[in-house]
Amino acid sequence: MFTTLVTKRSSVVALYGYIFYIDFMNNMGHCNFEFFSKKIMSTFPLLKYLSYTPSQSISLNNLIEETIVEAELNGAKVISLGLLNQIKVVDGSSLAAAIVMNNIPKGTNEVLLRGKLNKVALAIVNALCKKNIKVAVLYKDEFKELEQRVIVSKGSLALSPINTPKIWLVGDEWDEYEQMKAPTSSLFIPFSHFPPKKMREDCFYHYTPSMITPITFMNSHSCENWLPRRVMSAWRIAGIIHALERWNVHECGYTILSLEKVWEASIRHGFQPLKTLTHQS
C-alpha cells in the first residue's frame, strides 16, 4: 500500500494477494483478538499467541487438566496459584456435550458411539442414558469400560452390529473402515475438537460442537477453518459463558457442569444452535 502511494502505481496481483491474505488470516482465527482489549494484549503478550492458535490453547488446557488430576490422585486437597486463584479453569467439555445432545434428531431412541472415550464422550453417554436413549458400541472392551465409568440403567448400553444404527456419535480415533461400513444415510455427529475425514457421499456430517455467535458480536468471522463464518467452537464459547455468568467453579479434571445449565446460558446470551448438515464434499 505504501509503494502504491509513493509510485502512484498499483499491482493487481498485490491487491488480490493482500485481500486473500487478510481473508485467510481472518478465517484461521483472527476473530479471537476481538475478545481481548489491546491493553490486556500489551500487558500479557503471550496471550496473543495462545488466543490466536487453537492447538496451543488446547495443549495448555490439557497440561493444566493433567496437573490437577495428578495432584488429586496424589491426595492433594488444595492447589494454590497465588493471584491466579481468581481465574477459573474452563475446559468446555460440558457445553461440547450439551451441543452434541442437542444435535441428535428428536425422536432418536438409539445411537452408536465410536471414538476415544474421553470426558465429553462419558458426559454424553450419561445424559443419553438419563433420557432412556440406548447407547450402542461395537466392541466388548468399550462396553465394559462404559459399564464401569458411567451411571447406566439396565438396557441402556448394548453391543451392536456396525450396519445397524444410523445416528453415529464420533470422536478421535474413529476408524475410517467403520465409516465405510455405516448404513446409507447415516448421520455422523462429532464430539471431537477436529472434524472427521468425510468419506461418504451417501451420508450426512454434522459440524464439530459449535454455535452461531450473537449478532452483537463485531468482527467475528470463523474461529476454526472447518467452521462457517460467525460460528464458534464449544470450547471457546464455554469460557465466554463462564465469565458472563460469573460461575465460581472450575470446569476441569473430572468436573462436569449441568448440561442443561450451560446450554440454557448459551442460548440466553445470544448463541444459537448450528443445525446445518453437510454431505461429503
Coordinates of C-alpha atoms in Angstrom, one line a residue:
M1 CA 0.0 0.0 0.0
F2 CA 2.9 2.4 0.8
T3 CA 4.5 1.6 -2.5
T4 CA 1.3 2.4 -4.3
L5 CA 1.1 5.8 -2.7
V6 CA 4.7 6.7 -3.5
T7 CA 4.8 5.4 -7.1
K8 CA 1.2 6.2 -7.9
R9 CA 1.0 2.7 -9.5
S10 CA -0.8 -0.4 -8.3
S11 CA -0.5 -4.1 -8.9
V12 CA -3.5 -6.3 -9.5
V13 CA -1.5 -9.3 -8.1
A14 CA -0.6 -7.4 -5.0
L15 CA -4.2 -6.1 -4.5
Y16 CA -5.7 -9.6 -4.7
G17 CA -2.8 -11.1 -2.8
Y18 CA -3.4 -8.7 0.1
I19 CA -7.2 -9.4 0.1
F20 CA -6.6 -13.1 0.0
Y21 CA -4.1 -12.9 2.9
I22 CA -6.4 -10.9 5.1
D23 CA -9.3 -13.2 4.4
F24 CA -7.2 -16.2 5.1
M25 CA -5.9 -14.9 8.4
N26 CA -9.4 -14.0 9.4
N27 CA -10.6 -17.5 8.5
M28 CA -7.8 -19.1 10.5
G29 CA -8.8 -17.4 13.8
H30 CA -8.1 -13.7 13.7
C31 CA -11.6 -13.1 15.2
N32 CA -10.3 -14.2 18.6
F33 CA -8.5 -10.9 19.1
E34 CA -11.8 -9.0 19.4
F35 CA -12.5 -10.7 22.8
F36 CA -9.4 -9.1 24.4
S37 CA -8.6 -5.4 24.7
K38 CA -5.3 -4.0 23.4
K39 CA -4.4 -3.1 27.0
I40 CA -4.6 -6.8 28.0
M41 CA -2.6 -7.9 24.9
S42 CA 0.1 -5.4 25.7
T43 CA 0.2 -6.4 29.4
F44 CA 0.3 -10.1 28.6
P45 CA 1.9 -10.5 25.2
L46 CA 1.8 -14.3 25.2
L47 CA -2.0 -14.2 25.4
K48 CA -2.0 -13.0 21.8
Y49 CA -0.4 -16.3 20.6
L50 CA -2.5 -18.5 23.0
S51 CA -5.8 -16.9 21.9
Y52 CA -4.8 -17.0 18.2
T53 CA -3.6 -20.5 17.9
P54 CA -6.2 -23.2 18.8
S55 CA -3.6 -26.0 19.1
Q56 CA -1.5 -24.1 21.7
S57 CA -4.6 -23.3 23.7
I58 CA -5.7 -26.9 23.7
S59 CA -2.2 -28.1 24.7
L60 CA -2.1 -25.6 27.6
N61 CA -5.6 -26.7 28.7
N62 CA -4.7 -30.3 28.6
L63 CA -1.5 -29.7 30.6
I64 CA -3.5 -27.9 33.3
E65 CA -6.0 -30.7 33.4
E66 CA -3.4 -33.4 33.7
T67 CA -1.6 -31.5 36.5
I68 CA -4.8 -31.1 38.5
V69 CA -5.8 -34.7 38.0
E70 CA -2.4 -35.9 39.0
A71 CA -2.5 -33.8 42.2
E72 CA -5.9 -35.2 43.1
L73 CA -4.6 -38.8 42.7
N74 CA -1.7 -38.0 44.9
G75 CA -4.0 -36.8 47.7
A76 CA -3.7 -33.0 47.2
K77 CA -6.6 -31.1 48.7
V78 CA -5.7 -27.6 47.6
I79 CA -3.7 -26.3 44.6
S80 CA -2.6 -22.7 45.1
L81 CA -1.9 -20.5 42.2
G82 CA -1.4 -17.3 44.1
L83 CA -3.2 -14.4 42.4
L84 CA -4.3 -16.8 39.6
N85 CA -6.8 -18.3 42.0
Q86 CA -9.1 -15.5 40.8
I87 CA -9.1 -17.2 37.4
K88 CA -11.3 -20.2 36.7
V89 CA -10.1 -23.1 34.5
V90 CA -12.7 -24.0 31.9
D91 CA -12.2 -26.9 29.5
G92 CA -15.5 -26.5 27.8
S93 CA -16.5 -30.2 28.0
S94 CA -19.9 -29.6 29.4
L95 CA -21.0 -27.3 26.6
A96 CA -19.5 -29.5 24.0
A97 CA -21.5 -32.4 25.4
A98 CA -24.7 -30.3 25.6
I99 CA -24.3 -29.2 21.9
V100 CA -23.9 -32.8 20.8
M101 CA -27.1 -33.8 22.8
N102 CA -29.0 -31.0 21.0
N103 CA -27.6 -32.1 17.6
I104 CA -29.2 -35.5 17.9
P105 CA -32.5 -35.5 16.0
K106 CA -35.7 -35.5 18.0
G107 CA -37.2 -38.9 18.5
T108 CA -33.9 -40.8 18.3
N109 CA -34.0 -43.9 20.5
E110 CA -30.6 -45.4 19.8
V111 CA -27.1 -44.0 18.8
L112 CA -23.8 -45.7 18.1
L113 CA -20.8 -44.3 20.0
R114 CA -17.4 -44.5 18.4
G115 CA -14.1 -42.9 19.2
K116 CA -12.0 -42.2 22.2
L117 CA -14.0 -42.5 25.4
N118 CA -12.9 -39.1 26.8
K119 CA -14.6 -36.7 29.2
V120 CA -17.0 -35.4 26.6
A121 CA -18.0 -38.9 25.5
L122 CA -18.7 -40.0 29.0
A123 CA -20.8 -36.9 29.7
I124 CA -22.8 -37.6 26.6
V125 CA -23.4 -41.3 27.5
N126 CA -24.6 -40.3 31.0
A127 CA -27.0 -37.7 29.5
L128 CA -28.3 -40.2 26.9
C129 CA -29.0 -42.9 29.5
K130 CA -30.9 -40.4 31.6
K131 CA -33.1 -39.8 28.6
N132 CA -33.6 -43.5 28.0
I133 CA -31.8 -43.4 24.7
K134 CA -29.8 -46.6 24.1
V135 CA -26.1 -46.2 23.5
A136 CA -24.6 -48.9 21.3
V137 CA -20.9 -49.7 20.9
L138 CA -19.1 -52.1 18.6
Y139 CA -16.5 -53.6 20.9
K140 CA -16.7 -55.6 24.1
D141 CA -13.9 -53.6 25.8
E142 CA -15.7 -50.3 25.2
F143 CA -18.9 -51.9 26.6
K144 CA -17.1 -53.0 29.7
E145 CA -15.4 -49.6 30.1
L146 CA -18.7 -47.7 29.9
E147 CA -20.3 -50.0 32.4
Q148 CA -17.5 -49.1 34.9
R149 CA -17.3 -45.4 34.2
V150 CA -20.9 -44.2 33.7
I151 CA -24.2 -44.5 35.6
V152 CA -26.4 -46.5 33.4
S153 CA -29.8 -48.2 33.8
K154 CA -30.4 -51.8 32.7
G155 CA -30.6 -52.0 28.9
S156 CA -29.1 -48.5 28.3
L157 CA -25.9 -50.0 26.8
A158 CA -25.7 -52.5 24.0
L159 CA -23.3 -54.2 21.6
S160 CA -24.4 -53.6 18.1
P161 CA -23.6 -54.7 14.5
I162 CA -21.8 -52.0 12.6
N163 CA -24.5 -51.8 9.9
T164 CA -27.5 -51.2 12.2
P165 CA -27.6 -47.7 13.9
K166 CA -27.9 -44.6 11.6
I167 CA -27.0 -42.0 14.2
W168 CA -23.3 -42.1 15.0
L169 CA -21.5 -40.0 17.7
V170 CA -17.9 -40.0 16.6
G171 CA -14.7 -38.8 18.2
D172 CA -10.9 -39.1 18.0
E173 CA -9.6 -42.5 16.9
W174 CA -12.7 -43.3 14.8
D175 CA -11.7 -45.9 12.3
E176 CA -12.2 -45.0 8.6
Y177 CA -13.1 -48.6 7.9
E178 CA -16.0 -48.3 10.3
Q179 CA -17.2 -45.2 8.5
M180 CA -17.3 -47.0 5.2
K181 CA -19.4 -49.8 6.7
A182 CA -22.1 -47.5 8.1
P183 CA -25.6 -47.7 6.6
T184 CA -26.6 -45.4 3.8
S185 CA -27.9 -42.0 5.0
S186 CA -26.2 -42.3 8.4
L187 CA -25.7 -39.1 10.3
F188 CA -22.2 -38.6 11.8
I189 CA -22.2 -36.2 14.8
P190 CA -18.6 -35.4 16.1
F191 CA -17.9 -34.8 19.7
S192 CA -14.2 -34.1 19.0
H193 CA -12.3 -30.8 18.5
F194 CA -11.4 -31.6 14.9
P195 CA -13.8 -32.9 12.3
P196 CA -13.6 -36.5 10.9
K197 CA -12.5 -37.1 7.4
K198 CA -15.5 -37.1 5.2
M199 CA -15.5 -40.3 3.0
R200 CA -19.2 -41.0 2.3
E201 CA -21.3 -39.1 -0.3
D202 CA -24.4 -41.0 0.8
C203 CA -24.2 -39.9 4.4
F204 CA -24.5 -36.7 6.4
Y205 CA -21.9 -35.0 8.5
H206 CA -22.6 -32.5 11.3
Y207 CA -20.1 -29.9 12.3
T208 CA -18.0 -30.3 15.4
P209 CA -19.6 -28.9 18.6
S210 CA -20.2 -25.2 17.9
M211 CA -22.8 -22.5 17.8
I212 CA -23.6 -19.4 15.9
T213 CA -22.3 -16.2 17.6
P214 CA -24.7 -13.5 18.7
I215 CA -25.5 -10.8 16.2
T216 CA -24.0 -8.2 18.6
F217 CA -20.5 -9.8 18.1
M218 CA -18.4 -7.5 16.0
N219 CA -15.7 -8.5 13.5
S220 CA -16.4 -12.2 14.1
H221 CA -15.5 -14.4 11.2
S222 CA -14.7 -18.0 11.8
C223 CA -12.7 -19.4 14.7
E224 CA -11.7 -22.7 13.0
N225 CA -11.1 -23.1 9.3
W226 CA -13.6 -26.0 9.1
L227 CA -16.5 -24.0 10.6
P228 CA -18.7 -21.5 8.7
R229 CA -18.3 -17.8 9.3
R230 CA -19.7 -16.4 12.6
V231 CA -19.6 -19.8 14.1
M232 CA -17.5 -20.5 17.2
S233 CA -16.5 -23.8 18.8
A234 CA -18.0 -25.0 22.1
W235 CA -14.6 -24.9 23.8
R236 CA -14.2 -21.2 23.1
I237 CA -17.9 -20.3 23.9
A238 CA -17.6 -22.1 27.2
G239 CA -15.1 -19.6 28.6
I240 CA -17.2 -16.7 27.5
I241 CA -20.3 -18.0 29.1
H242 CA -18.4 -18.9 32.3
A243 CA -17.2 -15.3 32.6
L244 CA -20.6 -13.8 31.7
E245 CA -22.4 -16.0 34.3
R246 CA -19.6 -15.4 36.9
W247 CA -19.7 -19.1 37.8
N248 CA -17.3 -19.5 40.7
V249 CA -16.2 -23.1 39.9
H250 CA -13.5 -24.7 37.8
E251 CA -14.5 -27.0 34.9
C252 CA -11.6 -29.3 34.6
G253 CA -10.4 -32.7 35.6
Y254 CA -13.4 -34.9 36.3
T255 CA -15.8 -31.9 36.8
I256 CA -18.8 -31.7 34.5
L257 CA -21.3 -28.9 34.9
S258 CA -25.0 -29.4 34.3
L259 CA -25.5 -29.7 30.5
E260 CA -28.9 -28.1 30.7
K261 CA -27.5 -25.2 32.7
V262 CA -24.7 -24.4 30.2
W263 CA -26.9 -24.9 27.2
E264 CA -29.6 -22.5 28.6
A265 CA -27.0 -19.9 29.5
S266 CA -25.5 -20.1 26.0
I267 CA -28.9 -19.5 24.4
R268 CA -29.8 -16.7 26.8
H269 CA -26.6 -14.9 25.9
G270 CA -27.4 -15.0 22.2
F271 CA -25.6 -18.1 20.9
Q272 CA -27.7 -20.1 18.5
P273 CA -27.7 -23.8 17.6
L274 CA -26.0 -24.8 14.3
K275 CA -28.4 -27.0 12.5
T276 CA -26.7 -27.3 9.2
L277 CA -25.9 -30.8 8.0
T278 CA -23.4 -31.4 5.2
H279 CA -22.8 -34.1 2.6
Q280 CA -19.3 -35.3 1.9
S281 CA -17.5 -32.6 -0.2

